[in-house]
C-alpha positions as protocol buffer text, in pm:
chain_id: "A"
residue {
  index: 1
  type: MET
  ca { x: -881 y: -659 z: 5492 }
}
residue {
  index: 2
  type: THR
  ca { x: -1124 y: -858 z: 5275 }
}
residue {
  index: 3
  type: ASP
  ca { x: -1105 y: -1236 z: 5297 }
}
residue {
  index: 4
  type: LEU
  ca { x: -1237 y: -1337 z: 4951 }
}
residue {
  index: 5
  type: HIS
  ca { x: -1241 y: -1702 z: 4847 }
}
residue {
  index: 6
  type: VAL
  ca { x: -1370 y: -1864 z: 4528 }
}
residue {
  index: 7
  type: VAL
  ca { x: -1458 y: -2232 z: 4555 }
}
residue {
  index: 8
  type: ASP
  ca { x: -1576 y: -2489 z: 4303 }
}
residue {
  index: 9
  type: ALA
  ca { x: -1944 y: -2545 z: 4364 }
}
residue {
  index: 10
  type: THR
  ca { x: -2057 y: -2879 z: 4504 }
}
residue {
  index: 11
  type: ALA
  ca { x: -2385 y: -3011 z: 4640 }
}
residue {
  index: 12
  type: GLU
  ca { x: -2309 y: -2864 z: 4983 }
}
residue {
  index: 13
  type: HIS
  ca { x: -2306 y: -2511 z: 4833 }
}
residue {
  index: 14
  type: VAL
  ca { x: -2643 y: -2529 z: 4658 }
}
residue {
  index: 15
  type: ASP
  ca { x: -2847 y: -2339 z: 4918 }
}
residue {
  index: 16
  type: GLU
  ca { x: -2589 y: -2059 z: 4933 }
}
residue {
  index: 17
  type: ILE
  ca { x: -2587 y: -2029 z: 4553 }
}
residue {
  index: 18
  type: VAL
  ca { x: -2966 y: -2012 z: 4538 }
}
residue {
  index: 19
  type: ALA
  ca { x: -2965 y: -1736 z: 4801 }
}
residue {
  index: 20
  type: VAL
  ca { x: -2703 y: -1533 z: 4611 }
}
residue {
  index: 21
  type: ILE
  ca { x: -2892 y: -1565 z: 4282 }
}
residue {
  index: 22
  type: HIS
  ca { x: -3217 y: -1453 z: 4443 }
}
residue {
  index: 23
  type: HIS
  ca { x: -3058 y: -1157 z: 4624 }
}
residue {
  index: 24
  type: ALA
  ca { x: -2875 y: -1045 z: 4310 }
}
residue {
  index: 25
  type: PHE
  ca { x: -3161 y: -1071 z: 4061 }
}
residue {
  index: 26
  type: ALA
  ca { x: -3427 y: -937 z: 4298 }
}
residue {
  index: 27
  type: ALA
  ca { x: -3224 y: -617 z: 4325 }
}
residue {
  index: 28
  type: ARG
  ca { x: -3214 y: -562 z: 3947 }
}
residue {
  index: 29
  type: ARG
  ca { x: -3476 y: -350 z: 3777 }
}
residue {
  index: 30
  type: THR
  ca { x: -3760 y: -535 z: 3608 }
}
residue {
  index: 31
  type: LEU
  ca { x: -3691 y: -622 z: 3248 }
}
residue {
  index: 32
  type: ASP
  ca { x: -3924 y: -709 z: 2962 }
}
residue {
  index: 33
  type: PRO
  ca { x: -3927 y: -1002 z: 2918 }
}
residue {
  index: 34
  type: PRO
  ca { x: -3831 y: -1062 z: 3282 }
}
residue {
  index: 35
  type: SER
  ca { x: -3541 y: -1280 z: 3389 }
}
residue {
  index: 36
  type: THR
  ca { x: -3626 y: -1632 z: 3500 }
}
residue {
  index: 37
  type: ALA
  ca { x: -3348 y: -1631 z: 3762 }
}
residue {
  index: 38
  type: LEU
  ca { x: -3587 y: -1599 z: 4056 }
}
residue {
  index: 39
  type: SER
  ca { x: -3739 y: -1935 z: 3965 }
}
residue {
  index: 40
  type: GLU
  ca { x: -3411 y: -2110 z: 4047 }
}
residue {
  index: 41
  type: ASN
  ca { x: -3434 y: -2342 z: 4346 }
}
residue {
  index: 42
  type: ALA
  ca { x: -3231 y: -2610 z: 4519 }
}
residue {
  index: 43
  type: ALA
  ca { x: -3339 y: -2873 z: 4266 }
}
residue {
  index: 44
  type: THR
  ca { x: -3252 y: -2673 z: 3952 }
}
residue {
  index: 45
  type: VAL
  ca { x: -2925 y: -2540 z: 4091 }
}
residue {
  index: 46
  type: GLY
  ca { x: -2832 y: -2880 z: 4230 }
}
residue {
  index: 47
  type: GLU
  ca { x: -2880 y: -3040 z: 3890 }
}
residue {
  index: 48
  type: ALA
  ca { x: -2673 y: -2770 z: 3719 }
}
residue {
  index: 49
  type: VAL
  ca { x: -2390 y: -2804 z: 3970 }
}
residue {
  index: 50
  type: SER
  ca { x: -2383 y: -3183 z: 3949 }
}
residue {
  index: 51
  type: THR
  ca { x: -2386 y: -3178 z: 3568 }
}
residue {
  index: 52
  type: TYR
  ca { x: -2146 y: -2897 z: 3478 }
}
residue {
  index: 53
  type: GLY
  ca { x: -2027 y: -2730 z: 3799 }
}
residue {
  index: 54
  type: GLY
  ca { x: -2012 y: -2368 z: 3901 }
}
residue {
  index: 55
  type: LEU
  ca { x: -1847 y: -2126 z: 4143 }
}
residue {
  index: 56
  type: LEU
  ca { x: -1927 y: -1972 z: 4480 }
}
residue {
  index: 57
  type: VAL
  ca { x: -1754 y: -1666 z: 4625 }
}
residue {
  index: 58
  type: ARG
  ca { x: -1739 y: -1609 z: 4998 }
}
residue {
  index: 59
  type: ILE
  ca { x: -1627 y: -1285 z: 5162 }
}
residue {
  index: 60
  type: ASP
  ca { x: -1539 y: -1320 z: 5530 }
}
residue {
  index: 61
  type: GLY
  ca { x: -1729 y: -1647 z: 5525 }
}
residue {
  index: 62
  type: GLU
  ca { x: -2049 y: -1499 z: 5379 }
}
residue {
  index: 63
  type: PRO
  ca { x: -2179 y: -1608 z: 5034 }
}
residue {
  index: 64
  type: ALA
  ca { x: -2120 y: -1307 z: 4809 }
}
residue {
  index: 65
  type: GLY
  ca { x: -2129 y: -1425 z: 4449 }
}
residue {
  index: 66
  type: ALA
  ca { x: -2202 y: -1726 z: 4234 }
}
residue {
  index: 67
  type: MET
  ca { x: -2231 y: -1856 z: 3880 }
}
residue {
  index: 68
  type: LEU
  ca { x: -2337 y: -2177 z: 3713 }
}
residue {
  index: 69
  type: PHE
  ca { x: -2161 y: -2351 z: 3425 }
}
residue {
  index: 70
  type: GLU
  ca { x: -2287 y: -2531 z: 3118 }
}
residue {
  index: 71
  type: VAL
  ca { x: -2077 y: -2695 z: 2849 }
}
residue {
  index: 72
  type: SER
  ca { x: -2154 y: -2725 z: 2479 }
}
residue {
  index: 73
  type: GLY
  ca { x: -1882 y: -2851 z: 2248 }
}
residue {
  index: 74
  type: ASP
  ca { x: -1570 y: -2647 z: 2312 }
}
residue {
  index: 75
  type: VAL
  ca { x: -1757 y: -2369 z: 2495 }
}
residue {
  index: 76
  type: LEU
  ca { x: -1796 y: -2303 z: 2866 }
}
residue {
  index: 77
  type: GLY
  ca { x: -2124 y: -2118 z: 2919 }
}
residue {
  index: 78
  type: LEU
  ca { x: -2170 y: -1890 z: 3219 }
}
residue {
  index: 79
  type: ARG
  ca { x: -2519 y: -1869 z: 3372 }
}
residue {
  index: 80
  type: ARG
  ca { x: -2673 y: -1678 z: 3661 }
}
residue {
  index: 81
  type: VAL
  ca { x: -2364 y: -1463 z: 3716 }
}
residue {
  index: 82
  type: SER
  ca { x: -2465 y: -1309 z: 4048 }
}
residue {
  index: 83
  type: VAL
  ca { x: -2325 y: -1072 z: 4310 }
}
residue {
  index: 84
  type: ASP
  ca { x: -2514 y: -1014 z: 4634 }
}
residue {
  index: 85
  type: PRO
  ca { x: -2585 y: -635 z: 4646 }
}
residue {
  index: 86
  type: ARG
  ca { x: -2421 y: -616 z: 4989 }
}
residue {
  index: 87
  type: PHE
  ca { x: -2088 y: -705 z: 4828 }
}
residue {
  index: 88
  type: GLN
  ca { x: -2098 y: -490 z: 4515 }
}
residue {
  index: 89
  type: GLY
  ca { x: -1772 y: -312 z: 4441 }
}
residue {
  index: 90
  type: ARG
  ca { x: -1561 y: -572 z: 4621 }
}
residue {
  index: 91
  type: GLY
  ca { x: -1418 y: -746 z: 4313 }
}
residue {
  index: 92
  type: VAL
  ca { x: -1657 y: -1039 z: 4333 }
}
residue {
  index: 93
  type: ALA
  ca { x: -1762 y: -1039 z: 3966 }
}
residue {
  index: 94
  type: SER
  ca { x: -1403 y: -1008 z: 3842 }
}
residue {
  index: 95
  type: ALA
  ca { x: -1296 y: -1296 z: 4069 }
}
residue {
  index: 96
  type: LEU
  ca { x: -1579 y: -1512 z: 3934 }
}
residue {
  index: 97
  type: VAL
  ca { x: -1492 y: -1443 z: 3572 }
}
residue {
  index: 98
  type: GLY
  ca { x: -1119 y: -1496 z: 3621 }
}
residue {
  index: 99
  type: CYS
  ca { x: -1178 y: -1831 z: 3790 }
}
residue {
  index: 100
  type: ALA
  ca { x: -1431 y: -1932 z: 3523 }
}
residue {
  index: 101
  type: GLU
  ca { x: -1172 y: -1866 z: 3252 }
}
residue {
  index: 102
  type: ASP
  ca { x: -919 y: -2074 z: 3446 }
}
residue {
  index: 103
  type: ALA
  ca { x: -1180 y: -2352 z: 3462 }
}
residue {
  index: 104
  type: ALA
  ca { x: -1235 y: -2333 z: 3086 }
}
residue {
  index: 105
  type: ARG
  ca { x: -862 y: -2371 z: 3021 }
}
residue {
  index: 106
  type: ALA
  ca { x: -833 y: -2657 z: 3270 }
}
residue {
  index: 107
  type: ARG
  ca { x: -1115 y: -2838 z: 3091 }
}
residue {
  index: 108
  type: GLY
  ca { x: -955 y: -2786 z: 2751 }
}
residue {
  index: 109
  type: LEU
  ca { x: -1236 y: -2558 z: 2631 }
}
residue {
  index: 110
  type: ARG
  ca { x: -1155 y: -2294 z: 2372 }
}
residue {
  index: 111
  type: ARG
  ca { x: -1419 y: -2029 z: 2445 }
}
residue {
  index: 112
  type: VAL
  ca { x: -1635 y: -1879 z: 2718 }
}
residue {
  index: 113
  type: ARG
  ca { x: -1987 y: -1761 z: 2636 }
}
residue {
  index: 114
  type: LEU
  ca { x: -2269 y: -1585 z: 2821 }
}
residue {
  index: 115
  type: ILE
  ca { x: -2583 y: -1378 z: 2767 }
}
residue {
  index: 116
  type: ALA
  ca { x: -2624 y: -1021 z: 2893 }
}
residue {
  index: 117
  type: ARG
  ca { x: -2925 y: -795 z: 2860 }
}
residue {
  index: 118
  type: VAL
  ca { x: -2887 y: -488 z: 2640 }
}
residue {
  index: 119
  type: GLU
  ca { x: -3094 y: -280 z: 2888 }
}
residue {
  index: 120
  type: LEU
  ca { x: -2822 y: -314 z: 3155 }
}
residue {
  index: 121
  type: PRO
  ca { x: -2542 y: -80 z: 3041 }
}
residue {
  index: 122
  type: ASP
  ca { x: -2322 y: -135 z: 3347 }
}
residue {
  index: 123
  type: THR
  ca { x: -2329 y: -509 z: 3284 }
}
residue {
  index: 124
  type: VAL
  ca { x: -2255 y: -459 z: 2916 }
}
residue {
  index: 125
  type: GLU
  ca { x: -1958 y: -237 z: 3000 }
}
residue {
  index: 126
  type: PHE
  ca { x: -1826 y: -489 z: 3252 }
}
residue {
  index: 127
  type: TRP
  ca { x: -1808 y: -765 z: 2991 }
}
residue {
  index: 128
  type: ARG
  ca { x: -1652 y: -532 z: 2734 }
}
residue {
  index: 129
  type: ARG
  ca { x: -1376 y: -439 z: 2980 }
}
residue {
  index: 130
  type: ARG
  ca { x: -1312 y: -806 z: 3046 }
}
residue {
  index: 131
  type: GLY
  ca { x: -1237 y: -858 z: 2676 }
}
residue {
  index: 132
  type: TYR
  ca { x: -1567 y: -1017 z: 2575 }
}
residue {
  index: 133
  type: SER
  ca { x: -1715 y: -944 z: 2233 }
}
residue {
  index: 134
  type: VAL
  ca { x: -2074 y: -942 z: 2113 }
}
residue {
  index: 135
  type: VAL
  ca { x: -2101 y: -1221 z: 1856 }
}
residue {
  index: 136
  type: ALA
  ca { x: -2480 y: -1217 z: 1814 }
}
residue {
  index: 137
  type: GLN
  ca { x: -2798 y: -1054 z: 1939 }
}
residue {
  index: 138
  type: GLU
  ca { x: -3128 y: -1228 z: 1998 }
}
residue {
  index: 139
  type: GLY
  ca { x: -3393 y: -974 z: 2089 }
}
residue {
  index: 140
  type: GLN
  ca { x: -3278 y: -806 z: 2410 }
}
residue {
  index: 141
  type: ASP
  ca { x: -3008 y: -1068 z: 2468 }
}
residue {
  index: 142
  type: LEU
  ca { x: -2650 y: -990 z: 2373 }
}
residue {
  index: 143
  type: ILE
  ca { x: -2445 y: -1304 z: 2316 }
}
residue {
  index: 144
  type: TYR
  ca { x: -2093 y: -1244 z: 2446 }
}
residue {
  index: 145
  type: ALA
  ca { x: -1795 y: -1468 z: 2388 }
}
residue {
  index: 146
  type: LYS
  ca { x: -1422 y: -1470 z: 2446 }
}
residue {
  index: 147
  type: ALA
  ca { x: -1157 y: -1704 z: 2310 }
}
residue {
  index: 148
  type: MET
  ca { x: -922 y: -1846 z: 2569 }
}
residue {
  index: 149
  type: PRO
  ca { x: -547 y: -1790 z: 2543 }
}
residue {
  index: 150
  type: VAL
  ca { x: -324 y: -2085 z: 2464 }
}
residue {
  index: 151
  type: PHE
  ca { x: -3 y: -2144 z: 2662 }
}
residue {
  index: 152
  type: LEU
  ca { x: 253 y: -2383 z: 2520 }
}
residue {
  index: 153
  type: THR
  ca { x: 600 y: -2499 z: 2613 }
}
residue {
  index: 154
  type: VAL
  ca { x: 791 y: -2540 z: 2287 }
}
residue {
  index: 155
  type: PRO
  ca { x: 1104 y: -2760 z: 2309 }
}
residue {
  index: 156
  type: THR
  ca { x: 1271 y: -2683 z: 1973 }
}
residue {
  index: 157
  type: ALA
  ca { x: 1274 y: -2440 z: 1682 }
}
residue {
  index: 158
  type: ASN
  ca { x: 1120 y: -2710 z: 1461 }
}
residue {
  index: 159
  type: ASP
  ca { x: 834 y: -2744 z: 1709 }
}
residue {
  index: 160
  type: MET
  ca { x: 785 y: -2366 z: 1693 }
}
residue {
  index: 161
  type: ARG
  ca { x: 759 y: -2380 z: 1313 }
}
residue {
  index: 162
  type: SER
  ca { x: 517 y: -2673 z: 1330 }
}
residue {
  index: 163
  type: ILE
  ca { x: 285 y: -2495 z: 1573 }
}
residue {
  index: 164
  type: ALA
  ca { x: 283 y: -2182 z: 1358 }
}
residue {
  index: 165
  type: GLU
  ca { x: 223 y: -2388 z: 1044 }
}
residue {
  index: 166
  type: GLU
  ca { x: -80 y: -2548 z: 1207 }
}
residue {
  index: 167
  type: LEU
  ca { x: -207 y: -2208 z: 1320 }
}
residue {
  index: 168
  type: ALA
  ca { x: -173 y: -2080 z: 963 }
}
residue {
  index: 169
  type: GLY
  ca { x: -447 y: -2322 z: 861 }
}
residue {
  index: 170
  type: GLN
  ca { x: -689 y: -2122 z: 1078 }
}
residue {
  index: 171
  type: LEU
  ca { x: -592 y: -1782 z: 937 }
}
residue {
  index: 172
  type: ARG
  ca { x: -760 y: -1586 z: 661 }
}
residue {
  index: 173
  type: ALA
  ca { x: -712 y: -1260 z: 475 }
}
residue {
  index: 174
  type: GLY
  ca { x: -743 y: -966 z: 713 }
}
residue {
  index: 175
  type: ASP
  ca { x: -596 y: -1141 z: 1015 }
}
residue {
  index: 176
  type: VAL
  ca { x: -334 y: -953 z: 1219 }
}
residue {
  index: 177
  type: LEU
  ca { x: -77 y: -1115 z: 1446 }
}
residue {
  index: 178
  type: VAL
  ca { x: 121 y: -902 z: 1692 }
}
residue {
  index: 179
  type: LEU
  ca { x: 443 y: -1083 z: 1785 }
}
residue {
  index: 180
  type: SER
  ca { x: 648 y: -990 z: 2090 }
}
residue {
  index: 181
  type: GLY
  ca { x: 936 y: -1143 z: 2281 }
}
residue {
  index: 182
  type: ASP
  ca { x: 1301 y: -1120 z: 2371 }
}
residue {
  index: 183
  type: LEU
  ca { x: 1577 y: -1085 z: 2115 }
}
residue {
  index: 184
  type: GLY
  ca { x: 1639 y: -1428 z: 1965 }
}
residue {
  index: 185
  type: ALA
  ca { x: 1335 y: -1577 z: 2133 }
}
residue {
  index: 186
  type: GLY
  ca { x: 1194 y: -1719 z: 1810 }
}
residue {
  index: 187
  type: LYS
  ca { x: 957 y: -1461 z: 1662 }
}
residue {
  index: 188
  type: THR
  ca { x: 1101 y: -1496 z: 1312 }
}
residue {
  index: 189
  type: THR
  ca { x: 1107 y: -1876 z: 1350 }
}
residue {
  index: 190
  type: PHE
  ca { x: 736 y: -1861 z: 1430 }
}
residue {
  index: 191
  type: THR
  ca { x: 674 y: -1643 z: 1124 }
}
residue {
  index: 192
  type: GLN
  ca { x: 863 y: -1891 z: 906 }
}
residue {
  index: 193
  type: GLY
  ca { x: 616 y: -2156 z: 1017 }
}
residue {
  index: 194
  type: LEU
  ca { x: 328 y: -1927 z: 927 }
}
residue {
  index: 195
  type: GLY
  ca { x: 478 y: -1872 z: 583 }
}
residue {
  index: 196
  type: ALA
  ca { x: 509 y: -2247 z: 529 }
}
residue {
  index: 197
  type: GLY
  ca { x: 149 y: -2299 z: 633 }
}
residue {
  index: 198
  type: LEU
  ca { x: 24 y: -2016 z: 414 }
}
residue {
  index: 199
  type: LYS
  ca { x: 238 y: -2139 z: 121 }
}
residue {
  index: 200
  type: VAL
  ca { x: 390 y: -1803 z: 39 }
}
residue {
  index: 201
  type: ARG
  ca { x: 687 y: -1720 z: -179 }
}
residue {
  index: 202
  type: GLY
  ca { x: 1030 y: -1618 z: -56 }
}
residue {
  index: 203
  type: ASP
  ca { x: 1251 y: -1690 z: 242 }
}
residue {
  index: 204
  type: ILE
  ca { x: 1122 y: -1534 z: 561 }
}
residue {
  index: 205
  type: THR
  ca { x: 1402 y: -1369 z: 754 }
}
residue {
  index: 206
  type: SER
  ca { x: 1412 y: -1092 z: 1009 }
}
residue {
  index: 207
  type: PRO
  ca { x: 1308 y: -776 z: 819 }
}
residue {
  index: 208
  type: THR
  ca { x: 1490 y: -544 z: 1062 }
}
residue {
  index: 209
  type: PHE
  ca { x: 1662 y: -340 z: 792 }
}
residue {
  index: 210
  type: VAL
  ca { x: 1375 y: -354 z: 543 }
}
residue {
  index: 211
  type: ILE
  ca { x: 1096 y: -287 z: 797 }
}
residue {
  index: 212
  type: SER
  ca { x: 830 y: -457 z: 582 }
}
residue {
  index: 213
  type: ARG
  ca { x: 822 y: -740 z: 329 }
}
residue {
  index: 214
  type: VAL
  ca { x: 534 y: -885 z: 131 }
}
residue {
  index: 215
  type: HIS
  ca { x: 538 y: -1259 z: 56 }
}
residue {
  index: 216
  type: PRO
  ca { x: 280 y: -1340 z: -216 }
}
residue {
  index: 217
  type: SER
  ca { x: 85 y: -1663 z: -201 }
}
residue {
  index: 218
  type: LEU
  ca { x: 185 y: -1956 z: -424 }
}
residue {
  index: 219
  type: SER
  ca { x: -153 y: -2122 z: -383 }
}
residue {
  index: 220
  type: GLY
  ca { x: -414 y: -1850 z: -435 }
}
residue {
  index: 221
  type: GLY
  ca { x: -442 y: -1773 z: -64 }
}
residue {
  index: 222
  type: PRO
  ca { x: -361 y: -1450 z: 121 }
}
residue {
  index: 223
  type: ALA
  ca { x: -16 y: -1295 z: 106 }
}
residue {
  index: 224
  type: LEU
  ca { x: 193 y: -1266 z: 421 }
}
residue {
  index: 225
  type: VAL
  ca { x: 298 y: -912 z: 516 }
}
residue {
  index: 226
  type: HIS
  ca { x: 592 y: -934 z: 756 }
}
residue {
  index: 227
  type: VAL
  ca { x: 670 y: -615 z: 949 }
}
residue {
  index: 228
  type: ASP
  ca { x: 945 y: -547 z: 1202 }
}
residue {
  index: 229
  type: ALA
  ca { x: 847 y: -257 z: 1430 }
}
residue {
  index: 230
  type: TYR
  ca { x: 1171 y: -268 z: 1633 }
}
residue {
  index: 231
  type: ARG
  ca { x: 1311 y: 50 z: 1477 }
}
residue {
  index: 232
  type: LEU
  ca { x: 984 y: 238 z: 1451 }
}
residue {
  index: 233
  type: GLY
  ca { x: 943 y: 539 z: 1678 }
}
residue {
  index: 234
  type: GLY
  ca { x: 570 y: 505 z: 1731 }
}
residue {
  index: 235
  type: PHE
  ca { x: 234 y: 449 z: 1568 }
}
residue {
  index: 236
  type: ALA
  ca { x: 283 y: 742 z: 1329 }
}
residue {
  index: 237
  type: GLU
  ca { x: 580 y: 565 z: 1169 }
}
residue {
  index: 238
  type: LEU
  ca { x: 386 y: 239 z: 1157 }
}
residue {
  index: 239
  type: ASP
  ca { x: 102 y: 428 z: 991 }
}
residue {
  index: 240
  type: ASP
  ca { x: 350 y: 561 z: 732 }
}
residue {
  index: 241
  type: LEU
  ca { x: 395 y: 203 z: 609 }
}
residue {
  index: 242
  type: ASP
  ca { x: 37 y: 227 z: 476 }
}
residue {
  index: 243
  type: LEU
  ca { x: -49 y: -123 z: 594 }
}
residue {
  index: 244
  type: ASP
  ca { x: -418 y: -37 z: 568 }
}
residue {
  index: 245
  type: ALA
  ca { x: -387 y: -83 z: 193 }
}
residue {
  index: 246
  type: SER
  ca { x: -310 y: -454 z: 236 }
}
residue {
  index: 247
  type: LEU
  ca { x: -475 y: -544 z: 566 }
}
residue {
  index: 248
  type: GLU
  ca { x: -794 y: -684 z: 417 }
}
residue {
  index: 249
  type: GLU
  ca { x: -617 y: -896 z: 152 }
}
residue {
  index: 250
  type: ALA
  ca { x: -323 y: -1030 z: 354 }
}
residue {
  index: 251
  type: VAL
  ca { x: -223 y: -1191 z: 680 }
}
residue {
  index: 252
  type: THR
  ca { x: -15 y: -927 z: 859 }
}
residue {
  index: 253
  type: VAL
  ca { x: 250 y: -1019 z: 1115 }
}
residue {
  index: 254
  type: VAL
  ca { x: 411 y: -738 z: 1316 }
}
residue {
  index: 255
  type: GLU
  ca { x: 721 y: -834 z: 1515 }
}
residue {
  index: 256
  type: TRP
  ca { x: 796 y: -611 z: 1815 }
}
residue {
  index: 257
  type: GLY
  ca { x: 440 y: -486 z: 1779 }
}
residue {
  index: 258
  type: GLN
  ca { x: 323 y: -498 z: 2142 }
}
residue {
  index: 259
  type: GLY
  ca { x: 190 y: -159 z: 2253 }
}
residue {
  index: 260
  type: LEU
  ca { x: 206 y: -33 z: 1896 }
}
residue {
  index: 261
  type: ALA
  ca { x: 25 y: -250 z: 1644 }
}
residue {
  index: 262
  type: GLU
  ca { x: -287 y: -344 z: 1842 }
}
residue {
  index: 263
  type: SER
  ca { x: -476 y: -54 z: 1684 }
}
residue {
  index: 264
  type: LEU
  ca { x: -433 y: -202 z: 1337 }
}
residue {
  index: 265
  type: ALA
  ca { x: -731 y: -432 z: 1392 }
}
residue {
  index: 266
  type: PRO
  ca { x: -974 y: -515 z: 1675 }
}
residue {
  index: 267
  type: ASP
  ca { x: -950 y: -881 z: 1566 }
}
residue {
  index: 268
  type: ARG
  ca { x: -599 y: -1009 z: 1617 }
}
residue {
  index: 269
  type: LEU
  ca { x: -376 y: -1265 z: 1783 }
}
residue {
  index: 270
  type: ASP
  ca { x: -133 y: -1131 z: 2042 }
}
residue {
  index: 271
  type: ILE
  ca { x: 161 y: -1372 z: 2052 }
}
residue {
  index: 272
  type: VAL
  ca { x: 443 y: -1362 z: 2306 }
}
residue {
  index: 273
  type: VAL
  ca { x: 753 y: -1583 z: 2280 }
}
residue {
  index: 274
  type: THR
  ca { x: 969 y: -1604 z: 2592 }
}
residue {
  index: 275
  type: ARG
  ca { x: 1313 y: -1752 z: 2636 }
}
residue {
  index: 276
  type: GLY
  ca { x: 1417 y: -1960 z: 2934 }
}
residue {
  index: 277
  type: ASP
  ca { x: 1687 y: -1857 z: 3181 }
}
residue {
  index: 278
  type: ASP
  ca { x: 1941 y: -2092 z: 3027 }
}
residue {
  index: 279
  type: ASP
  ca { x: 2075 y: -1956 z: 2696 }
}
residue {
  index: 280
  type: THR
  ca { x: 2174 y: -2307 z: 2586 }
}
residue {
  index: 281
  type: ASP
  ca { x: 1817 y: -2434 z: 2617 }
}
residue {
  index: 282
  type: GLU
  ca { x: 1604 y: -2411 z: 2303 }
}
residue {
  index: 283
  type: THR
  ca { x: 1281 y: -2440 z: 2503 }
}
residue {
  index: 284
  type: ARG
  ca { x: 1046 y: -2144 z: 2465 }
}
residue {
  index: 285
  type: ALA
  ca { x: 720 y: -2043 z: 2631 }
}
residue {
  index: 286
  type: LEU
  ca { x: 455 y: -1943 z: 2379 }
}
residue {
  index: 287
  type: ARG
  ca { x: 138 y: -1752 z: 2466 }
}
residue {
  index: 288
  type: ILE
  ca { x: -130 y: -1689 z: 2203 }
}
residue {
  index: 289
  type: THR
  ca { x: -408 y: -1455 z: 2313 }
}
residue {
  index: 290
  type: PRO
  ca { x: -701 y: -1406 z: 2072 }
}
residue {
  index: 291
  type: ALA
  ca { x: -880 y: -1070 z: 2073 }
}
residue {
  index: 292
  type: GLY
  ca { x: -1199 y: -949 z: 1906 }
}
residue {
  index: 293
  type: PRO
  ca { x: -1524 y: -1101 z: 1781 }
}
residue {
  index: 294
  type: ARG
  ca { x: -1366 y: -1292 z: 1493 }
}
residue {
  index: 295
  type: TRP
  ca { x: -1175 y: -1517 z: 1735 }
}
residue {
  index: 296
  type: ALA
  ca { x: -1446 y: -1510 z: 2001 }
}
residue {
  index: 297
  type: GLU
  ca { x: -1670 y: -1694 z: 1753 }
}
residue {
  index: 298
  type: VAL
  ca { x: -1425 y: -1973 z: 1671 }
}
residue {
  index: 299
  type: GLY
  ca { x: -1135 y: -1977 z: 1919 }
}
residue {
  index: 300
  type: ILE
  ca { x: -802 y: -2131 z: 1823 }
}
residue {
  index: 301
  type: HIS
  ca { x: -714 y: -2497 z: 1828 }
}
residue {
  index: 302
  type: LEU
  ca { x: -366 y: -2647 z: 1825 }
}
residue {
  index: 303
  type: THR
  ca { x: -315 y: -3023 z: 1839 }
}
residue {
  index: 304
  type: ALA
  ca { x: -8 y: -3013 z: 2060 }
}
residue {
  index: 305
  type: PRO
  ca { x: -140 y: -3150 z: 2391 }
}
residue {
  index: 306
  type: ALA
  ca { x: 197 y: -3286 z: 2495 }
}
residue {
  index: 307
  type: LEU
  ca { x: 334 y: -2931 z: 2491 }
}
residue {
  index: 308
  type: GLU
  ca { x: 43 y: -2760 z: 2660 }
}
residue {
  index: 309
  type: GLU
  ca { x: 119 y: -2589 z: 2990 }
}
residue {
  index: 310
  type: ASN
  ca { x: -103 y: -2664 z: 3287 }
}
């Protein structure tokens, strides 16, 4: 049984981190231009750790993986992501990335960013599977980024509308939101807040018996297309709604869309509203997970720190 531990890097871990970086990068094929990772030493790694932090993975007490952090604005940068070749295939890289994303959230950062070389297809595929998107390319360097999910505890229906109204200010034509949650959890309440923020016409109610409604803008902005997929039998029936005709000009919200509407657009917000155990309690848990390069470039920002889950 593997004993894998990820620890926050401190000065006492510097020598182990240097060793992991050297073992990992020495085993990679030579690139043009070559990586500068082998020039890392106790001084450079020590400075990085003291300034921004990093992670060290140990397996059965042996240093197996490491990464260094850097911070710029609302972005956590990952550097020198390294796995000792002796520990390949043991989940070290996934553990590093998962803990790095937790660190980004804990620091209140909206995005994670890194550079991967285009000549390393296994590395490129790893980041793709972890939900990272290429947002730029500089020579042989692919710039990957991922927007962090937001978790909120929402005390009242009015708070739910306010959060959605604020989010609407970050939306633009072509955006897709996939809303999921229990019956009565607050999906339509959330959509009402979006409608208020987008300044669209018409009362937004559950479209269960209409399937789809279009709410035109009153201010020259995008329309809101509100879809209820609860009664749809699958993607073929969703496709019959011909949403493609309006996707680029409108903000599209699909309630009950989880597992069905994700294929509408690679750039989307997956939103889950969850009720508490007590039916008399209005409090809801709200999770907003951005997907795709559009959100990887900007992230989402909600000024509701008092409601943010730790």
